[in-house]
């Protein structure tokens, strides 16, 4: 509905694509930030049905937890299950940071795979409030090893729920962004636990190092005049420019034409665009910080021992949480917790553990893995891109542009994704 | 029909705030949090005047339950038994009837060109589009201009007033709630004057059926689901986005300081 459009417009909207160089790749948006915000124009997405046969699964993954009343609407981990009526392989898909099981990127991936004959189960990101409340053992997301263990338990749980209803020939795994990095760790866990024996694992736009990736996103907020602490001023200014533009143009409604026009007019500068991406990240992070704090009763942004009721105002918490940076979260909340759990853990060693390098020996040359990445994805450095090439060799597909996830829904990318899972040649 | 839906919803909702009141005894002392509002010197963003936030949060929650236990199951049943082709035709008919509201409000805003377009749309879709079942007007380049009395009030300078969450209808404002009442009154007036089912002898039953179908279709066309985002601050984002969209579309720039 309108809300999504407006979210795109207000929070994510920005300048226009220059026509891309003719390098045989048809995704049109050249700039990394623009691509990230605008995604794929609808006409360039694959034709997919409006609805596929799905049902929602609700898993009580942490039965001993007494859920805080402010999360009264959370009835368990929500996963979406698209099922065939005949025997088929099943693909588990993990969403990127902040994604729930029905995020638009997961849904389009699910539909494409479903149409190609797969069963699909989508899972929220461990950084989504639903996962924190209903599936995270610690309630503190961000550690790749623990999040992946939670994910694996959740997968086992939902599989148990549907096992009797469908015939599954084999299991596959995929994820995008943070979910892609987590998929690598989940696959490694599967080597020991053997519940699924994943035959192929596809990582789309993974982060190599979580700390590095987030540092680069946080840096985008530094481009805001006055710095990140003035994000409210910045956002309000962007918004008023947006609506002034609307009121002097002759637009029918806030719709695709309007957005396209903003893009063409280059209403926002590259710095402002980057600032808006950084702000979107902060809005997501605010949900993580708040949900985690309430679940663990840590007294970080909500007074310790305060029990929030469903009708209590969260307005101040919203403001406080959006103003906390990833580094605040990391240094004051996240790292101290894990340091207590693992005495002797240094900051450097911890940061290193939040990286693909940590399981490099397992990943290197492992033929079940495939990677899709973009040359201009700002969450990766040049060196990290080379590292992915070196790690996965010919099964690394690198597109010339697309920013971070901007081209995920582009038809050529979707076709590559489907082929990766279908193609028997890739099998070990 | 909107009256009926409203009345039922209001009476149901009156029971709700009371239910949430039982709180446990505070057993442990609260400890001040690490971070609080006092340390941040910045404008609030996504901020909207909401003096009745407690009530609104309750109503937001009520709508969630109304959806969950009544509307969504009914809509799902409707979608299950009705072929997609028929669903589209039903939506088309109700959307076409909505052009009457668009037209009256375009006229009230003295927007000549827009009124002509809307009238053209209505006639085209009614005649060639078989009562709105199909939408040839859009293909002829006659774009839909959504209008309502809330926007008309805004156009003539009325402020939105505080944010207000209505039962069944959801996010609104004092101004838009007034607008909704006026639009509904006009529609009801036209309907009473025409009384299209008078000759059938079952006017009331048929009207009730049509009204129910309209309500189901309305929810069917609306993809928003309360709390589906799972984002802990969803209420604030929805409030902000609703407010901002209305302000922008009534031609008001937000207050930038």
XYZ file of C-alpha atoms in Angstrom:
685
model
C 0.000 0.000 0.000
C 0.895 3.649 0.207
C 2.914 3.197 3.344
C 5.611 1.199 1.671
C 5.829 3.689 -1.110
C 6.114 6.483 1.367
C 8.727 4.649 3.363
C 10.692 4.292 0.182
C 10.048 7.897 -0.615
C 10.777 9.560 2.677
C 13.441 7.388 4.162
C 15.036 5.794 1.204
C 14.420 8.081 -1.698
C 17.068 9.732 -3.735
C 18.715 10.881 -6.930
C 18.597 9.459 -10.331
C 20.347 6.847 -12.376
C 22.648 7.811 -15.097
C 22.421 5.458 -18.000
C 24.783 2.601 -17.357
C 27.676 1.762 -19.610
C 26.867 -0.926 -22.110
C 28.710 -3.836 -20.602
C 26.074 -6.425 -21.388
C 24.563 -6.181 -17.924
C 21.134 -4.623 -18.105
C 20.625 -3.385 -14.566
C 20.384 0.360 -15.190
C 21.263 2.222 -12.009
C 24.874 3.200 -11.894
C 25.441 4.784 -8.504
C 25.819 2.473 -5.521
C 23.658 4.573 -3.174
C 20.960 5.208 -5.741
C 20.741 1.525 -6.596
C 20.542 0.595 -2.927
C 17.655 2.933 -2.335
C 15.711 2.563 -5.542
C 16.202 -1.168 -6.032
C 14.981 -2.610 -9.292
C 12.375 -0.867 -11.473
C 9.256 -3.027 -11.572
C 9.495 -3.542 -15.325
C 12.890 -5.209 -14.910
C 11.793 -7.727 -12.316
C 10.854 -11.231 -13.414
C 7.144 -11.858 -13.995
C 5.966 -13.639 -10.869
C 2.507 -14.590 -9.654
C 0.821 -12.281 -7.146
C 0.238 -15.126 -4.737
C 1.781 -18.526 -4.250
C 0.611 -21.289 -1.962
C 1.993 -20.339 1.436
C 1.184 -20.600 5.050
C 2.627 -18.925 8.071
C 4.406 -21.017 10.670
C 4.659 -19.875 14.272
C 7.422 -21.481 16.272
C 7.838 -21.226 20.002
C 11.616 -21.527 19.935
C 12.375 -20.281 23.452
C 9.570 -21.889 25.487
C 10.945 -20.901 28.896
C 10.857 -17.158 28.120
C 8.101 -15.054 29.637
C 7.366 -12.556 26.894
C 7.352 -8.883 27.896
C 3.781 -7.521 27.631
C 4.869 -4.736 25.266
C 5.420 -7.477 22.681
C 1.899 -8.849 23.116
C 1.548 -9.223 19.336
C 4.541 -11.531 19.111
C 3.164 -15.064 19.143
C 6.282 -16.937 18.167
C 8.895 -16.902 15.454
C 7.121 -16.209 12.177
C 8.302 -18.136 9.151
C 6.631 -18.364 5.771
C 6.310 -21.738 4.106
C 5.643 -22.093 0.368
C 4.962 -25.728 -0.444
C 4.612 -27.875 -3.545
C 2.132 -30.724 -3.721
C 4.786 -33.089 -4.987
C 8.240 -34.108 -3.855
C 10.726 -31.268 -4.230
C 13.907 -29.857 -2.709
C 13.445 -27.366 0.113
C 15.303 -24.053 0.315
C 15.663 -22.167 3.599
C 16.112 -18.423 3.084
C 17.518 -16.039 5.712
C 16.668 -12.316 5.519
C 19.147 -9.449 5.775
C 19.525 -7.108 8.750
C 16.164 -5.996 10.082
C 14.142 -8.180 7.676
C 11.138 -10.196 8.766
C 9.984 -13.380 7.028
C 7.839 -11.368 4.596
C 10.264 -8.663 3.593
C 9.810 -7.851 -0.073
C 13.209 -9.283 -1.017
C 12.527 -12.589 0.706
C 9.068 -12.801 -0.823
C 10.306 -12.282 -4.369
C 13.083 -14.851 -3.881
C 10.542 -17.259 -2.444
C 8.203 -16.803 -5.401
C 10.953 -17.281 -7.975
C 12.147 -20.476 -6.307
C 8.623 -21.726 -5.774
C 7.860 -21.222 -9.445
C 10.979 -23.222 -10.294
C 9.579 -26.134 -8.287
C 11.112 -25.745 -4.828
C 9.537 -25.760 -1.406
C 10.693 -22.634 0.413
C 10.805 -21.542 4.053
C 11.740 -17.931 4.793
C 13.133 -16.923 8.194
C 13.434 -13.472 9.760
C 16.874 -12.084 10.403
C 18.231 -12.727 13.909
C 18.456 -8.927 14.033
C 14.676 -8.578 13.722
C 12.666 -7.974 16.891
C 10.516 -11.061 16.256
C 13.619 -13.258 16.244
C 15.092 -11.536 19.306
C 11.883 -12.026 21.266
C 10.968 -15.500 20.052
C 14.068 -17.357 18.895
C 17.250 -15.871 20.344
C 18.516 -17.769 23.396
C 20.543 -14.848 24.706
C 18.249 -12.092 23.423
C 21.381 -10.268 22.271
C 21.834 -10.467 18.511
C 24.980 -9.845 16.484
C 27.307 -12.729 17.310
C 27.603 -14.888 14.207
C 28.173 -18.142 16.086
C 25.259 -17.699 18.495
C 22.869 -16.254 15.930
C 23.601 -19.139 13.603
C 23.002 -21.659 16.360
C 19.646 -19.951 17.025
C 18.876 -20.026 13.318
C 19.741 -23.691 13.075
C 17.511 -24.546 16.038
C 14.712 -22.530 14.443
C 15.142 -24.383 11.154
C 15.001 -27.719 12.945
C 11.901 -26.536 14.782
C 9.955 -25.398 11.737
C 11.042 -28.448 9.784
C 9.598 -30.621 12.534
C 6.311 -28.717 12.186
C 5.913 -29.476 8.475
C 7.876 -32.704 8.051
C 4.814 -34.898 7.838
C 3.071 -32.762 5.234
C 5.547 -32.472 2.408
C 7.986 -34.684 0.613
C 11.449 -33.231 0.485
C 14.239 -34.640 -1.665
C 17.112 -32.493 -0.362
C 17.851 -29.258 1.482
C 19.379 -26.020 0.285
C 20.204 -22.766 2.029
C 20.350 -19.140 0.925
C 20.492 -15.664 2.407
C 21.185 -12.066 1.535
C 23.332 -9.415 3.204
C 23.762 -10.255 6.895
C 21.679 -13.366 6.224
C 24.239 -14.475 3.628
C 27.096 -14.240 6.118
C 25.014 -16.131 8.648
C 24.215 -18.813 6.045
C 27.924 -19.700 5.888
C 28.015 -20.229 9.648
C 24.756 -22.171 9.610
C 26.144 -24.453 6.896
C 29.218 -25.125 8.978
C 27.065 -26.028 11.947
C 25.114 -28.366 9.701
C 28.328 -30.287 8.942
C 28.382 -31.291 12.619
C 24.701 -31.608 13.350
C 23.656 -33.140 10.038
C 19.960 -32.361 10.394
C 19.730 -31.198 6.788
C 22.984 -31.949 4.961
C 22.657 -28.806 2.872
C 23.744 -29.609 -0.660
C 24.166 -26.018 -1.827
C 24.438 -22.682 -0.105
C 24.016 -19.358 -1.875
C 25.244 -16.117 -0.334
C 23.903 -12.932 -1.921
C 25.729 -9.671 -1.137
C 27.345 -11.021 2.043
C 29.367 -8.958 4.456
C 32.894 -10.349 4.890
C 33.358 -8.591 8.226
C 30.282 -7.417 10.140
C 32.217 -4.808 12.052
C 33.802 -3.459 8.878
C 30.520 -3.371 6.980
C 28.673 -1.537 9.715
C 31.552 0.881 10.187
C 31.199 1.890 6.558
C 27.456 2.411 6.943
C 27.933 4.440 10.124
C 30.472 6.582 8.267
C 27.707 7.659 5.904
C 26.016 9.441 8.802
C 29.156 11.476 9.382
C 28.386 13.262 6.120
C 25.340 14.841 7.757
C 25.956 18.473 8.759
C 26.537 18.433 12.486
C 27.125 14.664 12.437
C 24.890 11.779 13.369
C 23.661 13.439 16.544
C 21.810 15.917 14.329
C 19.996 13.300 12.292
C 16.610 14.657 13.328
C 17.404 18.090 11.884
C 18.811 16.454 8.772
C 15.814 14.214 8.225
C 13.313 17.005 8.712
C 15.202 19.121 6.208
C 15.232 16.331 3.613
C 11.551 15.824 4.190
C 10.635 19.429 3.682
C 12.616 19.534 0.456
C 10.713 16.466 -0.633
C 7.309 17.969 0.064
C 8.132 21.376 -1.368
C 9.087 19.616 -4.544
C 5.780 17.781 -4.474
C 3.729 20.900 -3.949
C 5.209 22.924 -6.793
C 5.159 20.007 -9.208
C 1.877 18.876 -10.630
C 1.725 15.362 -9.243
C -1.369 13.222 -8.978
C -0.172 11.358 -5.895
C 2.939 10.084 -4.188
C 3.523 7.289 -6.641
C 6.187 5.850 -8.938
C 6.024 8.822 -11.313
C 6.732 11.178 -8.468
C 9.618 9.068 -7.197
C 11.089 8.753 -10.643
C 10.884 12.485 -11.051
C 12.797 13.039 -7.805
C 15.395 10.677 -9.081
C 15.708 12.527 -12.363
C 15.845 15.927 -10.731
C 18.631 14.768 -8.395
C 16.790 16.276 -5.501
C 19.324 14.930 -3.036
C 23.103 15.063 -3.321
C 25.204 11.875 -3.026
C 26.135 12.855 0.536
C 22.493 13.317 1.451
C 21.621 10.040 -0.175
C 24.301 8.298 1.831
C 22.969 10.054 4.929
C 19.503 8.676 4.253
C 20.882 5.146 3.925
C 22.748 5.583 7.189
C 19.590 6.865 8.833
C 17.580 3.894 7.582
C 20.195 1.648 9.144
C 19.824 3.524 12.438
C 16.050 3.173 12.357
C 16.512 -0.575 12.036
C 19.180 -0.686 14.719
C 16.840 1.168 17.079
C 14.441 -1.790 16.897
C 17.261 -4.204 17.708
C 18.496 -2.172 20.663
C 15.059 -1.684 22.163
C 13.857 -5.263 21.680
C 17.064 -6.725 23.047
C 17.094 -4.406 26.044
C 13.490 -5.192 26.963
C 13.905 -8.959 26.551
C 17.072 -9.088 28.652
C 16.029 -6.373 31.151
C 19.498 -4.897 30.845
C 18.599 -1.307 31.694
C 20.252 0.071 28.574
C 17.524 2.366 27.198
C 14.593 1.227 29.363
C 14.883 1.435 33.139
C 15.840 -1.916 34.596
C 12.819 -3.727 36.067
C 10.338 -1.456 34.354
C 7.548 -3.510 32.807
C 6.223 -1.705 29.740
C 2.549 -2.207 29.042
C 1.060 -2.392 25.532
C -0.346 1.123 25.812
C 2.750 2.792 27.287
C 4.283 5.461 25.091
C 7.524 4.344 23.449
C 8.105 7.707 21.867
C 11.129 8.668 23.991
C 12.681 5.233 23.592
C 12.290 5.609 19.836
C 14.207 8.861 19.907
C 16.921 7.577 22.228
C 17.407 4.305 20.347
C 17.661 5.943 16.928
C 20.383 8.230 18.270
C 22.587 5.404 19.454
C 25.228 4.300 17.005
C 26.354 0.799 16.255
C 29.543 1.628 18.175
C 27.544 2.641 21.242
C 25.710 -0.664 21.044
C 28.913 -2.590 20.433
C 31.064 -1.000 23.121
C 28.524 -0.468 25.873
C 26.189 -3.423 25.503
C 27.200 -6.086 23.038
C 30.902 -6.666 23.622
C 30.681 -6.407 27.453
C 28.019 -9.145 27.441
C 30.181 -11.544 25.427
C 33.278 -10.639 27.386
C 31.492 -11.777 30.508
C 30.476 -15.025 28.803
C 33.949 -15.729 27.431
C 36.573 -14.453 29.874
C 39.754 -13.313 28.193
C 38.021 -12.404 24.956
C 39.786 -9.377 23.491
C 37.995 -6.788 21.437
C 40.122 -7.618 18.386
C 39.518 -11.340 18.678
C 35.809 -10.716 19.041
C 35.675 -8.500 15.956
C 37.633 -11.135 14.067
C 35.109 -13.791 15.085
C 32.367 -11.744 13.394
C 33.839 -12.373 9.976
C 33.920 -15.008 7.258
C 37.675 -15.220 7.861
C 36.880 -16.952 11.111
C 35.625 -20.033 9.245
C 37.878 -19.587 6.236
C 39.318 -23.098 6.453
C 35.827 -24.525 6.097
C 34.749 -22.221 3.275
C 37.853 -22.248 1.094
C 37.216 -24.148 -2.106
C 34.075 -25.730 -0.627
C 32.111 -26.568 -3.740
C 28.668 -26.347 -2.152
C 28.957 -22.557 -1.840
C 28.068 -19.910 -4.374
C 28.349 -16.133 -3.982
C 26.651 -13.230 -5.748
C 28.152 -9.803 -5.117
C 28.425 -6.357 -6.702
C 31.533 -4.470 -7.657
C 30.193 -1.274 -6.060
C 28.637 -2.702 -2.895
C 29.714 -0.236 -0.219
C 29.660 -2.800 2.579
C 32.706 -4.480 0.993
C 36.185 -3.087 0.427
C 38.122 -3.901 -2.735
C 40.264 -6.267 -0.716
C 37.209 -8.049 0.643
C 35.809 -8.469 -2.839
C 39.086 -10.060 -3.912
C 38.946 -12.202 -0.822
C 35.550 -13.563 -1.870
C 36.904 -14.346 -5.336
C 39.824 -16.149 -3.817
C 37.656 -18.041 -1.342
C 35.004 -19.253 -3.751
C 36.789 -19.150 -7.101
C 34.612 -19.679 -10.163
C 31.446 -19.854 -8.060
C 31.761 -16.149 -7.277
C 29.496 -14.114 -9.517
C 30.313 -10.417 -9.369
C 28.058 -7.904 -11.096
C 29.439 -4.546 -12.198
C 26.854 -2.527 -10.255
C 23.800 -2.736 -8.051
C 25.133 -1.215 -4.827
C 24.042 -3.142 -1.762
C 21.128 -5.402 -2.823
C 19.796 -2.915 -5.387
C 19.890 -5.502 -8.165
C 18.734 -8.483 -6.124
C 15.306 -8.391 -7.775
C 16.648 -7.776 -11.277
C 15.510 -10.600 -13.570
C 19.005 -11.676 -14.573
C 20.066 -11.939 -10.931
C 16.933 -13.853 -10.026
C 17.525 -16.260 -12.905
C 21.095 -16.819 -11.736
C 19.847 -17.527 -8.232
C 17.292 -20.078 -9.435
C 19.812 -21.739 -11.754
C 22.306 -22.043 -8.945
C 19.919 -24.218 -6.993
C 18.593 -26.080 -10.031
C 21.792 -26.755 -11.896
C 22.960 -30.294 -11.252
C 26.473 -29.437 -12.451
C 27.151 -27.315 -9.415
C 26.462 -30.196 -7.089
C 29.443 -31.575 -5.195
C -22.432 0.639 5.966
C -19.607 2.700 7.376
C -21.953 3.750 10.140
C -22.708 0.169 10.983
C -19.088 -0.878 10.999
C -18.284 2.135 13.112
C -21.006 1.538 15.610
C -20.103 -2.069 16.187
C -16.451 -1.215 16.367
C -16.972 1.611 18.817
C -19.051 -0.465 21.172
C -16.489 -3.245 21.035
C -13.666 -0.836 21.589
C -15.193 0.698 24.671
C -14.677 -2.598 26.407
C -11.038 -2.740 25.475
C -9.132 -0.138 27.451
C -10.631 -1.526 30.647
C -9.330 -4.978 29.914
C -5.736 -3.819 29.785
C -5.755 -2.150 33.169
C -4.919 -4.960 35.526
C -1.239 -4.586 36.320
C 0.845 -6.680 38.613
C 2.343 -5.369 41.808
C 5.703 -3.759 41.236
C 8.067 -6.022 43.064
C 11.451 -4.690 42.035
C 12.848 -1.204 42.078
C 13.499 0.460 38.798
C 17.060 1.435 38.013
C 17.858 4.379 35.773
C 18.818 3.324 32.242
C 22.250 3.896 30.701
C 20.831 6.241 28.053
C 17.882 8.571 28.365
C 16.180 11.307 26.432
C 17.990 14.128 28.259
C 21.313 13.577 26.527
C 20.066 14.201 23.009
C 19.829 17.745 21.727
C 18.251 17.222 18.354
C 14.926 17.765 16.680
C 12.547 14.876 16.908
C 11.915 13.261 13.609
C 8.823 11.305 12.667
C 7.108 13.476 15.264
C 3.372 14.186 15.058
C 1.068 15.929 17.528
C -0.501 13.078 19.459
C -1.982 14.261 22.764
C -4.268 11.225 22.892
C -1.478 8.734 22.409
C -2.708 6.401 25.147
C -6.149 6.175 23.578
C -4.678 5.843 20.096
C -2.338 3.051 21.124
C -5.324 1.243 22.607
C -7.307 1.735 19.421
C -4.385 0.614 17.303
C -4.276 -2.523 19.361
C -8.033 -2.924 19.135
C -7.821 -2.779 15.340
C -5.179 -5.477 15.484
C -7.581 -7.765 17.327
C -10.519 -6.752 15.124
C -8.434 -7.730 12.111
C -7.160 -10.882 13.651
C -10.413 -12.343 14.902
C -12.932 -10.897 12.463
C -11.882 -8.991 9.358
C -8.910 -10.975 8.103
C -10.611 -14.372 8.515
C -13.613 -12.983 6.620
C -11.381 -11.500 3.912
C -9.466 -14.775 3.644
C -12.736 -16.651 3.247
C -13.858 -14.194 0.584
C -10.578 -14.556 -1.307
C -10.779 -18.331 -1.035
C -14.286 -18.703 -2.503
C -14.170 -15.838 -5.017
C -12.239 -16.192 -8.274
C -9.539 -13.531 -8.620
C -11.220 -12.200 -11.743
C -14.435 -11.557 -9.800
C -12.510 -9.959 -6.900
C -11.031 -7.432 -9.313
C -14.443 -6.631 -10.774
C -15.927 -6.126 -7.298
C -13.101 -3.750 -6.350
C -13.603 -1.950 -9.662
C -17.274 -1.310 -8.987
C -16.679 0.095 -5.501
C -13.715 2.157 -6.653
C -15.841 3.575 -9.441
C -18.563 4.561 -6.974
C -15.795 6.265 -4.980
C -15.323 8.621 -7.932
C -18.460 10.410 -6.745
C -16.569 11.376 -3.592
C -13.514 12.355 -5.658
C -15.687 14.504 -7.902
C -17.589 16.339 -5.178
C -14.321 17.177 -3.443
C -12.497 18.251 -6.600
C -15.424 20.595 -7.213
C -15.327 21.878 -3.639
C -11.655 22.692 -4.168
C -12.581 24.501 -7.397
C -10.183 22.334 -9.373
C -11.720 22.512 -12.826
C -9.391 20.313 -14.826
C -9.258 17.660 -12.171
C -13.050 17.625 -11.823
C -13.416 17.193 -15.563
C -10.928 14.312 -15.552
C -12.717 12.625 -12.675
C -16.115 13.074 -14.285
C -14.696 11.706 -17.531
C -13.298 8.727 -15.671
C -16.571 8.040 -13.946
C -18.611 8.212 -17.151
C -16.101 6.194 -19.169
C -15.781 3.445 -16.597
C -19.495 3.369 -15.877
C -20.522 3.086 -19.503
C -17.652 1.420 -21.359
C -16.235 -0.207 -18.224
C -19.610 -1.770 -17.349
C -20.271 0.022 -14.076
C -16.595 0.135 -13.138
C -15.876 -3.550 -13.578
C -13.153 -2.539 -15.996
C -10.976 0.558 -16.105
C -10.619 1.786 -19.687
C -10.310 5.391 -18.425
C -6.777 4.891 -17.151
C -5.769 3.541 -20.532
C -7.261 6.664 -22.121
C -4.969 8.743 -19.928
C -7.579 9.833 -17.379
C -5.673 9.436 -14.114
C -7.460 8.836 -10.866
C -7.352 11.772 -8.444
C -8.178 10.549 -4.966
C -10.004 13.214 -3.032
C -11.940 13.360 0.176
C -13.395 15.998 2.434
C -10.404 15.839 4.771
C -8.212 16.951 1.880
C -10.742 19.622 0.955
C -10.575 21.014 4.488
C -6.792 20.913 4.298
C -6.861 22.605 0.923
C -8.816 25.506 2.374
C -6.366 25.854 5.195
C -7.634 23.693 8.041
C -4.830 22.119 10.085
C -4.859 18.394 10.601
C -5.389 18.623 14.360
C -4.188 15.835 16.617
C -3.576 12.355 15.316
C -6.452 9.972 15.889
C -6.713 6.236 15.362
C -10.257 5.237 14.434
C -11.736 1.830 14.985
C -11.872 -0.122 11.722
C -10.633 2.808 9.580
C -7.302 3.129 11.373
C -4.915 6.098 11.199
C -6.638 9.488 10.880
C -6.671 12.965 12.362
C -9.343 15.182 13.828
C -9.707 16.945 10.478
C -9.812 13.734 8.468
C -12.299 12.155 10.838
C -14.626 15.104 10.248
C -13.997 14.716 6.534
C -14.847 11.041 6.670
C -18.142 11.829 8.383
C -19.048 14.406 5.724
C -18.107 12.115 2.839
C -20.096 9.304 4.370
C -23.062 11.636 4.874
C -22.984 12.744 1.236
C -22.727 9.182 -0.029
C -25.544 8.119 2.261
C -27.667 11.069 1.123
C -27.193 10.235 -2.548
C -27.886 6.614 -1.862
C -31.108 7.373 0.045
C -32.304 9.709 -2.695
C -31.703 7.154 -5.425
C -32.708 4.128 -3.364
C -31.616 1.745 -6.127
C -33.141 -1.372 -4.607
C -36.551 0.138 -3.745
C -38.422 -1.950 -6.324
C -37.104 -5.255 -5.144
C -39.120 -5.301 -1.941
C -35.965 -6.355 -0.072
C -34.260 -3.007 -0.062
C -32.846 -3.301 3.448
C -31.481 -6.806 3.051
C -29.838 -5.995 -0.263
C -28.348 -2.751 1.056
C -26.948 -4.565 4.048
C -25.418 -7.171 1.764
C -23.848 -4.548 -0.472
C -22.521 -2.659 2.551
C -20.929 -5.805 3.955
C -19.351 -6.602 0.619
C -18.002 -3.074 0.452
C -16.422 -3.447 3.882
C -14.862 -6.769 2.937
C -13.596 -5.367 -0.345
C -12.149 -2.355 1.445
C -10.105 -4.546 3.778
C -9.229 -6.836 0.879
C -7.748 -3.951 -1.084
C -5.759 -2.745 1.899
C -2.584 -4.797 2.311
C -1.569 -3.209 5.621
C -1.593 -5.560 8.602
C -1.285 -4.251 12.147
C 2.031 -5.182 13.769
C 3.071 -7.233 10.771
C 6.344 -5.344 10.461
C 7.230 -6.592 13.934
C 9.165 -3.344 14.350
C 8.823 -2.252 17.982
C 8.173 1.370 16.933
C 5.705 0.548 14.169
C 2.984 2.756 15.682
C 5.254 5.801 15.386
C 6.320 5.059 11.845
C 2.726 4.529 10.724
C 1.614 7.697 12.479
C 4.367 9.678 10.842
C 3.855 8.256 7.364
C 0.099 8.738 7.460
C 0.420 12.302 8.659
C 3.161 13.203 6.210
C 1.384 11.753 3.229
C -1.768 13.715 4.042
C 0.155 16.932 4.593
C 2.087 16.592 1.378
C -0.992 15.747 -0.643
C -3.004 18.630 0.749
C -0.150 20.905 -0.302
C 1.376 21.606 3.069
C 5.103 21.447 3.500
C 6.164 20.025 6.866
C 7.459 22.424 9.442
C 11.163 22.622 8.802
C 13.089 24.508 11.392
